[in-house]
Coordinates of C-alpha atoms in Angstrom, one line a residue:
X1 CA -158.4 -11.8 89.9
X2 CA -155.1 -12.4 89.4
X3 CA -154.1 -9.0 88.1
X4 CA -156.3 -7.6 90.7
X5 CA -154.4 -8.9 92.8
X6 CA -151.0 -8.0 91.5
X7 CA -152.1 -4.2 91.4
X8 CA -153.7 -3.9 95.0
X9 CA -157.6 -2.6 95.7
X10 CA -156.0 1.3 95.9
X11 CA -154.1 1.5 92.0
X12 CA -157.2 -0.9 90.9
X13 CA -159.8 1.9 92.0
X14 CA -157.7 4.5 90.9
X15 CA -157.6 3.2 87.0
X16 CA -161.2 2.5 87.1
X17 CA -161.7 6.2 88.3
X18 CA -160.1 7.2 85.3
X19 CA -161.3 4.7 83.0
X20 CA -164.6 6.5 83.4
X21 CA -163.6 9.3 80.7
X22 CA -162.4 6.6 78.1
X23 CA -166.4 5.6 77.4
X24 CA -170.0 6.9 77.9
X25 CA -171.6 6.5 81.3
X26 CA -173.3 3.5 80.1
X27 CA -170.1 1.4 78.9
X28 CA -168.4 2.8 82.3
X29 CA -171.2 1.5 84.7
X30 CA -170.8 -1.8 82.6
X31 CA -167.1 -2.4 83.0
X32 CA -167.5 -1.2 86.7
X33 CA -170.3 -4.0 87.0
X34 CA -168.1 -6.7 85.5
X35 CA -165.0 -6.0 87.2
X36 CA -167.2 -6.2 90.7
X37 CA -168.5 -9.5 89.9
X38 CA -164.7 -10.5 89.3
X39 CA -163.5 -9.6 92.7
X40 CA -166.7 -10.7 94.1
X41 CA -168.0 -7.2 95.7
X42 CA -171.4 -7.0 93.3
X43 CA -174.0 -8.3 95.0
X44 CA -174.6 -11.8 95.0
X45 CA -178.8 -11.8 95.1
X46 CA -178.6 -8.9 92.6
X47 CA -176.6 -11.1 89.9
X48 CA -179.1 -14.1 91.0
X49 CA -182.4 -12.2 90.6
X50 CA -181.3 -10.8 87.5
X51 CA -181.3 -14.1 85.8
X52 CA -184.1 -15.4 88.0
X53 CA -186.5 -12.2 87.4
X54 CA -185.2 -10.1 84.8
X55 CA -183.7 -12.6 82.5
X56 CA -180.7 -10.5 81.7
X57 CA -177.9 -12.5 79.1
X58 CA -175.3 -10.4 80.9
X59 CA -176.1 -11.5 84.0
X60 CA -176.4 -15.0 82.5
X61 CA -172.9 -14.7 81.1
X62 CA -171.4 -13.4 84.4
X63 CA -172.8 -15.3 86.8
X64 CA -170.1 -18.0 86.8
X65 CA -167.9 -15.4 87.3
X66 CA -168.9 -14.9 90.7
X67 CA -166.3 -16.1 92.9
X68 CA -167.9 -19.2 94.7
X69 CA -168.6 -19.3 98.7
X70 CA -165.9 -20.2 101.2
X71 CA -165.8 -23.8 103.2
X72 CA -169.1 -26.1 103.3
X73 CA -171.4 -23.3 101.5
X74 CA -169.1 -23.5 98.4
X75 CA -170.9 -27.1 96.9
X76 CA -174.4 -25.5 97.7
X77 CA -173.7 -22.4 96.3
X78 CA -172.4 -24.5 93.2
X79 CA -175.2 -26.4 93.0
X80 CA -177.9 -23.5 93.3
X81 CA -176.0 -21.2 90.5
X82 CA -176.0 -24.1 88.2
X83 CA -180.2 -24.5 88.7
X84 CA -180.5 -21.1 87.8
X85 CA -178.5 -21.2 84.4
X86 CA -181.0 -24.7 83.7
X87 CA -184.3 -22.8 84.4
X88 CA -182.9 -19.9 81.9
X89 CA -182.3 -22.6 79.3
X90 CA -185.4 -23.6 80.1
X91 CA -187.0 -20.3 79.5
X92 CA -184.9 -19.3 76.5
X93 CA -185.5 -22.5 74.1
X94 CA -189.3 -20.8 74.1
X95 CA -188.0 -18.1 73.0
X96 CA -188.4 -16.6 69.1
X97 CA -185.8 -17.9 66.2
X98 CA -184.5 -14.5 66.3
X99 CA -183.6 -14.3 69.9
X100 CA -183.4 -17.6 70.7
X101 CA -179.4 -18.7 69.4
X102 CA -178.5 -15.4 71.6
X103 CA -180.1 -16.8 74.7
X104 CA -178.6 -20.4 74.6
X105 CA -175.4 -19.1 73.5
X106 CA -175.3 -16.7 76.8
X107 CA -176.3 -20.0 78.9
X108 CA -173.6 -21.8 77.2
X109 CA -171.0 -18.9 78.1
X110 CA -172.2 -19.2 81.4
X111 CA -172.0 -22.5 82.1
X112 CA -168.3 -22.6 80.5
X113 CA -167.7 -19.3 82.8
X114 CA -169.2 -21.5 86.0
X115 CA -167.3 -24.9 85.0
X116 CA -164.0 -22.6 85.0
X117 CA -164.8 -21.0 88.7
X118 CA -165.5 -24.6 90.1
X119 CA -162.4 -26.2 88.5
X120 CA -163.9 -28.5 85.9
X121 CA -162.8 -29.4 82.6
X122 CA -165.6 -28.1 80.7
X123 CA -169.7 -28.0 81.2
X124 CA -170.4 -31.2 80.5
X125 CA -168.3 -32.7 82.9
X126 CA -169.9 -30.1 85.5
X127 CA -173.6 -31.3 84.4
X128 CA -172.7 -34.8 85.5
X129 CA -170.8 -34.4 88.6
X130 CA -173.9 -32.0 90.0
X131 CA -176.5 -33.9 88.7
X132 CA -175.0 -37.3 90.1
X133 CA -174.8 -35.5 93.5
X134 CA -178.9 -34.7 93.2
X135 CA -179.2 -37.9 92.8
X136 CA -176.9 -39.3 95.2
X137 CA -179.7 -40.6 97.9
X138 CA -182.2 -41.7 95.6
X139 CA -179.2 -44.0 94.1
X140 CA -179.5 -46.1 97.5
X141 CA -182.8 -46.4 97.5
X142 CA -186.2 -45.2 97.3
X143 CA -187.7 -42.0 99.8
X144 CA -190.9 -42.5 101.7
X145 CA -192.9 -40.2 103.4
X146 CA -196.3 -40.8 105.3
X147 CA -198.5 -38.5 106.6
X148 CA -202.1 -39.3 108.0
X149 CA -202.2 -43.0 106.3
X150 CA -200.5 -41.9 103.1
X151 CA -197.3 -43.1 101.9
X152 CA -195.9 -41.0 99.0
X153 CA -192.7 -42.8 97.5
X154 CA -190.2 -41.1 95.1
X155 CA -187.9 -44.0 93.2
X156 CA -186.5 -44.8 89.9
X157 CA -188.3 -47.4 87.5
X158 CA -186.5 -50.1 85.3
X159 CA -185.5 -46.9 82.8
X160 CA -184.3 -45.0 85.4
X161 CA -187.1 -42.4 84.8
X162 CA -188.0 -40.5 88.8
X163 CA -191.5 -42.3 89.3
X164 CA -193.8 -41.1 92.4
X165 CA -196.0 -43.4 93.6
X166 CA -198.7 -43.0 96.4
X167 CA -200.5 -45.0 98.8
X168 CA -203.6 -45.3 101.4
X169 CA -204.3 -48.7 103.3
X170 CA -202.2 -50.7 100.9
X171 CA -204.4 -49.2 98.0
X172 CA -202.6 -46.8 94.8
X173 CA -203.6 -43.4 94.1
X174 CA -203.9 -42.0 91.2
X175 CA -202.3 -38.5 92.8
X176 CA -201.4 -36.9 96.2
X177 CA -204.6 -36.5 98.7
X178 CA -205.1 -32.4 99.0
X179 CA -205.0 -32.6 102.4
X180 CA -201.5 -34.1 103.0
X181 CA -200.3 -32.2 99.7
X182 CA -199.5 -29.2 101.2
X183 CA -197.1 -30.9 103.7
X184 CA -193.6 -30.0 103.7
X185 CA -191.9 -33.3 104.0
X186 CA -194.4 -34.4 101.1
X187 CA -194.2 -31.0 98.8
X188 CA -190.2 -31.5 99.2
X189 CA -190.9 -34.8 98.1
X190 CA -192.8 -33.9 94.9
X191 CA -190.8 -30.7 94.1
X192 CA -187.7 -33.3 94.1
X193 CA -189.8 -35.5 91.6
X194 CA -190.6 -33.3 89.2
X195 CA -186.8 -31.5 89.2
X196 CA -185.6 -35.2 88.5
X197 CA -187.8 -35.5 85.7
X198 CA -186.4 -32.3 84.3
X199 CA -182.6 -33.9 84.9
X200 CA -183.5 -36.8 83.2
X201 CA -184.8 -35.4 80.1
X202 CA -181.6 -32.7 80.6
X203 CA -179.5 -35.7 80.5
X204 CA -180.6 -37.2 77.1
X205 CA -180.5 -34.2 75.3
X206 CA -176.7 -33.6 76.8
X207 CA -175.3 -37.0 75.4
X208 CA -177.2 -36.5 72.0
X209 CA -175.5 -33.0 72.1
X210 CA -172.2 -35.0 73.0
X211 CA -172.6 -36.9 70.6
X212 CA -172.9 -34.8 67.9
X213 CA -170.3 -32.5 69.5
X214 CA -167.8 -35.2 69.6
X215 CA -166.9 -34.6 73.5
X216 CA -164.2 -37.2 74.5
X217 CA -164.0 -38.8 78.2
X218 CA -161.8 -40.6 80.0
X219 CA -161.7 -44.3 81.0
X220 CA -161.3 -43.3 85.1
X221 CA -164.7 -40.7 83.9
X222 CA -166.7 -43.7 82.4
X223 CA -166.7 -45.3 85.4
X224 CA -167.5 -42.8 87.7
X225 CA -170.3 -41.7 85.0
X226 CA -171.5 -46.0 85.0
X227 CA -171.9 -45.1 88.8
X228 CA -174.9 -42.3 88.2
X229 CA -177.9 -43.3 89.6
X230 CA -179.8 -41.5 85.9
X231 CA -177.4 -41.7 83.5
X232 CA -175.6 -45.1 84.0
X233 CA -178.7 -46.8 82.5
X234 CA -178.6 -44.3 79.6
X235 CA -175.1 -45.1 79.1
X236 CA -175.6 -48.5 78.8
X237 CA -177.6 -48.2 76.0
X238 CA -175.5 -46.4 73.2
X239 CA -172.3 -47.2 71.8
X240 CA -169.1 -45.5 72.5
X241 CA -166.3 -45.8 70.0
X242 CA -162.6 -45.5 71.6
X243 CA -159.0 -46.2 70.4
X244 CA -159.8 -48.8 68.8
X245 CA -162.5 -50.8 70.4
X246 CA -166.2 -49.7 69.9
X247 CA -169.2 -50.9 72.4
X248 CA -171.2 -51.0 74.8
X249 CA -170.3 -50.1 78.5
X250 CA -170.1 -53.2 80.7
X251 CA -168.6 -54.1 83.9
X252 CA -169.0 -50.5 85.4
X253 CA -167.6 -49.0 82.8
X254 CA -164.4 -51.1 82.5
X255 CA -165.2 -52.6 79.2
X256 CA -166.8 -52.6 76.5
X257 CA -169.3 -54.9 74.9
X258 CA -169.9 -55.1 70.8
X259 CA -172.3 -56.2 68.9
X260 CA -170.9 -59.7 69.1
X261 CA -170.9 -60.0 72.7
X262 CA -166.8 -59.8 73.0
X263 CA -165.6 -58.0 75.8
X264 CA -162.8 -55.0 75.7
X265 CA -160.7 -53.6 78.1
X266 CA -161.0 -50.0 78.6
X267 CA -157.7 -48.4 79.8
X268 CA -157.7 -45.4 82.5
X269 CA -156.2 -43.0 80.1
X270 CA -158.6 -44.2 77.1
X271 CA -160.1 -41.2 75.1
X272 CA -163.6 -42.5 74.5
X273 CA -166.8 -40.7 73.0
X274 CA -170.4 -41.5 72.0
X275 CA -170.0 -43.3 68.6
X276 CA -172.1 -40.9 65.6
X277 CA -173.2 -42.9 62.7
X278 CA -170.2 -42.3 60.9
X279 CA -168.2 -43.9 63.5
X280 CA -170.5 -46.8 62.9
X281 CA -170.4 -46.8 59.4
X282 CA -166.5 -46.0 58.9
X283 CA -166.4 -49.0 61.2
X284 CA -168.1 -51.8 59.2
X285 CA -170.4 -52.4 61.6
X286 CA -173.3 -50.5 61.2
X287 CA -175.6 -53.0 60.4
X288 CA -174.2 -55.7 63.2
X289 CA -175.5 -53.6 66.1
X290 CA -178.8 -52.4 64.3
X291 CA -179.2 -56.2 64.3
X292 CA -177.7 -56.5 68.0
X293 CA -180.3 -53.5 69.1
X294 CA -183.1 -55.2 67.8
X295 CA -182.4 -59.2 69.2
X296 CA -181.5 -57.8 72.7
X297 CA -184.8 -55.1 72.2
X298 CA -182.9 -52.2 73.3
X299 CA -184.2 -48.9 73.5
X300 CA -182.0 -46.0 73.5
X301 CA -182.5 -42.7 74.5
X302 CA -182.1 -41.4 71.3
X303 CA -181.5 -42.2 67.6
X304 CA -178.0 -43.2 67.6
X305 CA -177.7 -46.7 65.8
X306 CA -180.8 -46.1 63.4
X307 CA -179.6 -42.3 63.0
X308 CA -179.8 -40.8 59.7
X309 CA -175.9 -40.4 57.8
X310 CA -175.3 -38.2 55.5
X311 CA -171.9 -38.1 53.3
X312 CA -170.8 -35.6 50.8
X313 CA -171.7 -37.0 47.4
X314 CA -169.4 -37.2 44.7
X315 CA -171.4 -34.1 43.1
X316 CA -170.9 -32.1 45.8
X317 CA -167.1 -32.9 45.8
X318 CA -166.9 -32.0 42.3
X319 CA -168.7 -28.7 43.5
X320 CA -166.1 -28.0 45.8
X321 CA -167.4 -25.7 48.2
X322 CA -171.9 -24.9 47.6
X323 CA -173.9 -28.1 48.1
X324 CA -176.8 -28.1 46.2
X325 CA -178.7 -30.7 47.5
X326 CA -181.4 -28.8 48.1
X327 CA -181.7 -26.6 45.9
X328 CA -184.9 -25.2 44.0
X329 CA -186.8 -26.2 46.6
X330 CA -189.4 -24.2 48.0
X331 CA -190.0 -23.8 51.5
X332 CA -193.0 -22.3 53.8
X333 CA -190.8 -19.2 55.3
X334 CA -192.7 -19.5 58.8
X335 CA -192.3 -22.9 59.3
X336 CA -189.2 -23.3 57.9
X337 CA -187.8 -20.6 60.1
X338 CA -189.2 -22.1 63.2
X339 CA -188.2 -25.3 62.6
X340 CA -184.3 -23.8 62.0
X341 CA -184.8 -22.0 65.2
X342 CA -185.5 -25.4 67.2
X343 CA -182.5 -26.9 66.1
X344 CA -180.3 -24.0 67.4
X345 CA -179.9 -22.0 63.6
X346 CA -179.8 -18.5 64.0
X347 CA -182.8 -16.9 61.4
X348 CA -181.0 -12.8 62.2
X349 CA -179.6 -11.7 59.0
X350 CA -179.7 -14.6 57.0
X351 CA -180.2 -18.7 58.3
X352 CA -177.0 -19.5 59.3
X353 CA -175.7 -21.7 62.6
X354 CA -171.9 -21.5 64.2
X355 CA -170.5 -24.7 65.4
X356 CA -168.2 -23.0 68.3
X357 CA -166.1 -26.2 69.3
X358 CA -165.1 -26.9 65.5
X359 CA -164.7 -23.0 65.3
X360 CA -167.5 -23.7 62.1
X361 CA -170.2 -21.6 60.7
X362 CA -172.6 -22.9 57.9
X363 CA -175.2 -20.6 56.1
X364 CA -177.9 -21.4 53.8
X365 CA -179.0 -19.2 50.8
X366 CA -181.6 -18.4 49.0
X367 CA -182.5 -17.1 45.8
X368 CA -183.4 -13.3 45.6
X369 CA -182.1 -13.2 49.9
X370 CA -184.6 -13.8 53.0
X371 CA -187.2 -11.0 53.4
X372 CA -187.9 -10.5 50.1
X373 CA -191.1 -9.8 48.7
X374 CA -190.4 -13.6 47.5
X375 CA -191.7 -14.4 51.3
X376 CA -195.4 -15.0 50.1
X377 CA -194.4 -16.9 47.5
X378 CA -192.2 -19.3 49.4
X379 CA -188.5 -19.1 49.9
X380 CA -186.5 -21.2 47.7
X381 CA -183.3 -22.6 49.1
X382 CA -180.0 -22.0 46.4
X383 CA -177.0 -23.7 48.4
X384 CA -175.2 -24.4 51.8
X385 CA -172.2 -23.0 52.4
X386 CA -169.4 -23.6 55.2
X387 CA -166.4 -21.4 56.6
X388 CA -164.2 -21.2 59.3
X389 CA -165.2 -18.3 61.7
X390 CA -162.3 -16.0 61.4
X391 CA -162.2 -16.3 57.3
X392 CA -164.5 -15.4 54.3
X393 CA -163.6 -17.9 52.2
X394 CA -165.9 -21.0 51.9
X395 CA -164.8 -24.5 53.0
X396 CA -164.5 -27.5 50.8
X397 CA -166.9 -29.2 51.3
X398 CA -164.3 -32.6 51.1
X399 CA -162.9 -30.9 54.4
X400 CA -166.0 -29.9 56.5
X401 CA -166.0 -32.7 59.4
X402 CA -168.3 -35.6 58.7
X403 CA -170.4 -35.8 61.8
X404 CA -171.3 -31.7 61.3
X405 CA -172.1 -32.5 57.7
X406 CA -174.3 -35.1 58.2
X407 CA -176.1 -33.0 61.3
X408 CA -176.3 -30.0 58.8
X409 CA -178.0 -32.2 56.1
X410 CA -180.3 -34.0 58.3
X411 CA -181.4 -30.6 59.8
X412 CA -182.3 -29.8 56.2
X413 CA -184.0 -32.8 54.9
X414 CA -186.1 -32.0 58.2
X415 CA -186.9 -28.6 57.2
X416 CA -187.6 -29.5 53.3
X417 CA -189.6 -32.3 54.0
X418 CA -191.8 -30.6 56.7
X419 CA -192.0 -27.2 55.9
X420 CA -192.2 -27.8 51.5
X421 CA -194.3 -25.0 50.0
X422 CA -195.6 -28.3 47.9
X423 CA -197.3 -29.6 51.3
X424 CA -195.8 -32.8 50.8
X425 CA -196.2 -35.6 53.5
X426 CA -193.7 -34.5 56.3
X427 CA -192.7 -38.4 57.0
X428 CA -191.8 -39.1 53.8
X429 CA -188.4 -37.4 53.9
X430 CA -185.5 -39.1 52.6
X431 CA -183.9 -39.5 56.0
X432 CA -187.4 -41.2 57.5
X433 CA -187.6 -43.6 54.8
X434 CA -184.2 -45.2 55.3
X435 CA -184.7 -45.5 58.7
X436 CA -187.7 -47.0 57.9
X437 CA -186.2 -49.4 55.8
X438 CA -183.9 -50.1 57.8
X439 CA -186.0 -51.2 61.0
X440 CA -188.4 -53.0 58.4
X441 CA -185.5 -55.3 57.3
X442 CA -184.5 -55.9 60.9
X443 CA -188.3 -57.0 61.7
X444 CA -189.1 -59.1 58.9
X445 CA -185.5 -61.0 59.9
X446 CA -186.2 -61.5 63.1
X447 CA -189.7 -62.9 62.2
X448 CA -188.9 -64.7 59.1
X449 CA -190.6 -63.2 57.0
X450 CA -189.5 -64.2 53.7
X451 CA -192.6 -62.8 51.5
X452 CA -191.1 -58.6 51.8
X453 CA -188.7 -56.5 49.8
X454 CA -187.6 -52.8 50.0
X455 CA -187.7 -51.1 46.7
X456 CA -187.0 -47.4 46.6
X457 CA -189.5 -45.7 49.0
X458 CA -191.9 -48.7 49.2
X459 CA -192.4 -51.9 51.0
X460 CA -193.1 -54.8 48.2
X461 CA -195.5 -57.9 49.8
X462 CA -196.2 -60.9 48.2
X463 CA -199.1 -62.3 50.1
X464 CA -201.3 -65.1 49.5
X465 CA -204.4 -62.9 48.8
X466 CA -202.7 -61.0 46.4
X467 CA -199.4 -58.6 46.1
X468 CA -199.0 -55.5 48.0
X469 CA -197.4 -52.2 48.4
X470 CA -196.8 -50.0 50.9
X471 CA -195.0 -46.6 51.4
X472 CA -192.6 -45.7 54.1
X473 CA -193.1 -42.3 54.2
X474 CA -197.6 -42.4 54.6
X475 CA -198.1 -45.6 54.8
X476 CA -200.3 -45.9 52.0
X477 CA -201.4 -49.4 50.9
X478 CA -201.9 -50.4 47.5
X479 CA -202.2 -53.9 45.7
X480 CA -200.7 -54.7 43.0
X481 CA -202.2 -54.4 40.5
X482 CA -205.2 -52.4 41.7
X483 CA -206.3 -49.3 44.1
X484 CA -205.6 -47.9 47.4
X485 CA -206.2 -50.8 50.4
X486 CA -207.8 -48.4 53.0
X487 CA -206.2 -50.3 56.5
X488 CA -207.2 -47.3 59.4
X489 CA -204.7 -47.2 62.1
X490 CA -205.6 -46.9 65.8
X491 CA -204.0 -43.7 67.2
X492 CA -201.5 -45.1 70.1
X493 CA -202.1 -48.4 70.0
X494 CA -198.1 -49.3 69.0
X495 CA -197.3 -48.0 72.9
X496 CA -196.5 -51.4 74.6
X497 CA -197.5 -53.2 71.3
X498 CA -194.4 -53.1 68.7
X499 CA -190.9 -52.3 69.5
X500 CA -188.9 -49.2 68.1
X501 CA -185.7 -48.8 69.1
X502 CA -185.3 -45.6 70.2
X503 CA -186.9 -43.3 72.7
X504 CA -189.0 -41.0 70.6
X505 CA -192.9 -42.0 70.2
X506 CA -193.0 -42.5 66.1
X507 CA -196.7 -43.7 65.4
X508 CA -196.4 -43.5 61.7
X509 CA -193.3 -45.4 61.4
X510 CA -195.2 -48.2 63.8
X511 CA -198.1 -47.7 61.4
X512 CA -195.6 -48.6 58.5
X513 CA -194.3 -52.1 60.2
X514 CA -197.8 -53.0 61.8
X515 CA -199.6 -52.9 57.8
X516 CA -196.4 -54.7 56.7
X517 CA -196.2 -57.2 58.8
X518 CA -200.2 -57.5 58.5
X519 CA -200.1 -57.6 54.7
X520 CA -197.1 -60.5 55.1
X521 CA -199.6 -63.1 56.8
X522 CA -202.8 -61.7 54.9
X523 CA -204.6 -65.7 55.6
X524 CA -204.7 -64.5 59.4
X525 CA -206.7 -61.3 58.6
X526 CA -210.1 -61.9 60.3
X527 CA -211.2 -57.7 59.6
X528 CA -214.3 -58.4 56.8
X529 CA -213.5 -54.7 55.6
X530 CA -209.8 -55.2 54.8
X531 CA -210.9 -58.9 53.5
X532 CA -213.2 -57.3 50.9
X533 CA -211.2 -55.1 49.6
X534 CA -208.6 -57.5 49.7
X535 CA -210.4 -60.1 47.5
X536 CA -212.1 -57.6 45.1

């Protein structure tokens, strides 16, 4: 706009006149297009329906471009560009492995593109300042509406999840009455509700992505972000790690808290970010807030303190730049492929994923290449290889940052465990068992129980009845010596039951504590099935 500017509308018309001979008519209708959008005379619904209807990337890419409306319109028009980029990422995480990384890499440009226009930092910062404004009114309060006798009520509950509730005479329905549904002031209301549900799962994925990203915020931005009616509660519930001092946010964001209690200023100009497992672990106290997160019975909204770490092995340094963890296994090529493409790994001339921030791609490889006649068979992984964008040469491993290496390996270990050609229990990975472990030692602390030990992949009880065993990964009960203990689990009966840390519903890994914890005080089993096979 600038150079636009500088030239004047008559020279600017005149080059792209001539610029028409310099490519086909295709490239030159193109470039016209662009250069419209840049000075703001393509149309404005055109661009928008393009994205809406036609789901075109280069209209995805280009609509931040747009120069934003004049005086009061500009927030709204803000505010309605930015929906339309979250409904496409909406749409394009459906979308194939093979098409998929283009899509949400065309979102991601766009997004960048409209944080730019508005004045922003970066994207992330322009996700929370809009979605704090959605959510500005609800923040004061909840929003009634009645119509005929019914009160519909849109509020946040003690998770800050967007909850409707309705109402007739005092007495809870189950759902809106069809004859006051189609009500404006009530269909607003529920439209709003479910576009705060889709915010507040939008908001957990974006700090797990910041936190694997690394993004760094100001002190001044933590407290305006402790102020968001959504994420404020979110916040409160992970650790950040700063210049020095690591917590959680208290007093509106002006300190933070660890896992001792002990309060630390937080300075204006402090760079602070969402702490990754190897902050925890570089910072010796790892362990102190698993134990924290499980006395105060926190639940975050992801797996950040009980996340798998993983850390270049001394093999792997000696190998310098291939890790072979994983090699010579054999993987199902289907699932395997669609479980890359849900963690953002591009399956289009090989399996590979950039990392755009650390200006880092990695790439796995196989043996005899994907698409071989070797498909039916399996693929068998050979090694994973990192490099900076711009060069051939493969990275050191030693060098590759810690918090991509471990998100690299953990998105392996997911693949290998679920999709092995061997059909081997998908929740007996590696990663799933420490975890495991780790939550089992926190329980049996916490409720003294003295009588359990982790060994390898299993759980070793000594009851009274007799000594038992059982796996992390399925489960399984054994005793010792002796046969399989068949204990059947009741699907969703761990909801509201047993606490897990974390957001995600995990049955198994309730199943695993619940038959541990069972086995621990075997004198108070009253079942007559388990008991029989127990005394047998």
């Amino acid at each position: 706009r600038r150079i636009y500017a500088q030239v004047t509308p008559k020279r600017w018309h005149a080059m792209a006149e001539v610029a028409k001979f310099a490519a086909n008519a295709a490239q030159a209708r193109h470039a016209q297009f662009m250069a419209d959008v840049l000075t703001g005379k393509a149309d404005r619904k055109q661009l928008l329906d393009g994205v809406r209807d036609r789901k075109l990337k280069d209209y995805v890419r280009l609509l931040g471009l747009y120069p934003l409306a004049k005086g009061a319109k500009c927030r709204a028009d803000l505010i309605e560009r930015y929906n339309v980029l979250q409904e496409y990422r909406r749409y394009a995480r459906g979308l194939s492995a093979m098409t998929k990384p283009e899509a949400l890499r065309s979102v991601d440009i766009g997004m960048q593109n409209l944080a730019s226009t508005a004045g922003y930092a970066d994207p992330l910062r322009l996700e929370w300042a809009l979605e704090a404004e959605q959510v500005k009114k609800l923040a004061k309060g909840p929003i009634s509406v009645t119509k005929d006798g019914v009160t519909v009520t849109l509020g946040l509950d003690d998770d800050a999840k967007p909850e409707l509730t309705v109402e007739r005479s005092g007495k809870q329905l189950k759902s809106i009455p069809p004859v006051v549904k189609k009500s404006p002031e009530i269909a607003e209301l529920a439209e709003q509700a479910k576009h705060l549900k889709r915010q507040a799962s939008r908001m957990r994925v974006s700090l797990e992505t910041a936190m694997c990203r690394g993004d760094a915020f100001s002190g001044t931005e933590l407290g305006q972000l402790c102020r968001h009616a959504i994420l404020a509660p979110l916040l409160s519930r992970l650790v950040l790690v700063g210049e020095g001092i690591m917590g959680y946010p208290d007093k509106n964001g002006k300190a933070l808290r660890d896992a001792s209690g002990k309060l630390e200023p937080v300075k204006q100009n402090e760079s602070l970010r969402i702490a990754h497992a190897h902050d925890l672990q570089s910072g010796g106290a790892w362990h102190d807030y698993q134990r924290e997160c499980f006395q105060a019975e926190r639940i975050q909204p992801f797996k950040q303190v009980f996340r798998e770490l993983y850390v270049v092995s001394k093999q792997e340094r000696r190998d310098g730049t291939v890790s072979q963890r994983y090699a010579g296994q054999q993987v199902h090529p289907k699932q395997a492929l669609a479980l890359w493409g849900q963690r953002g790994w591009s399956s289009r001339d090989g399996v590979w994923k950039t990392f755009h921030d650390a200006d880092l791609t990695v790439a796995v490889s196989f043996d005899f290449g994907l698409g071989s006649p070797l498909d039916i068979e399996g693929l068998t992984i050979e090694g994973v290889v990192f490099q900076r964008r711009d060069e051939i040469k493969p990275l050191a491993l030693a060098d590759v940052p810690p918090r991509i290496f471990s998100e690299v390996m953990r998105d392996m270990d997911l693949v290998v465990s679920v999709a092995h050609r061997g059909d081997v229990d998908p929740e007996a990975s590696a990663s799933t068992v420490e975890m495991r472990a780790s939550l089992l030692r926190e329980t049996c602390r916490l409720l003294n129980l003295t009588n359990v030990r982790i060994k390898n992949s299993h759980a070793l009880i000594d009851g009274r009845l007799g000594n038992y065993s059982v796996h992390l990964g399925s489960a399984t009960v054994h005793r010792l010596p002796g046969g399989a203990v068949c204990i059947v689990a009741v699907p969703a009966q761990h909801r509201g039951r047993l606490f897990l840390p974390f957001a995600d519903d995990d049955p198994r890994t309730a199943e695993v504590i619940s038959k541990t914890i069972l086995l621990a005080r075997d004198t108070e089993i009253q079942d007559p099935s388990i008991l029989e096979q127990l005394r047998a």
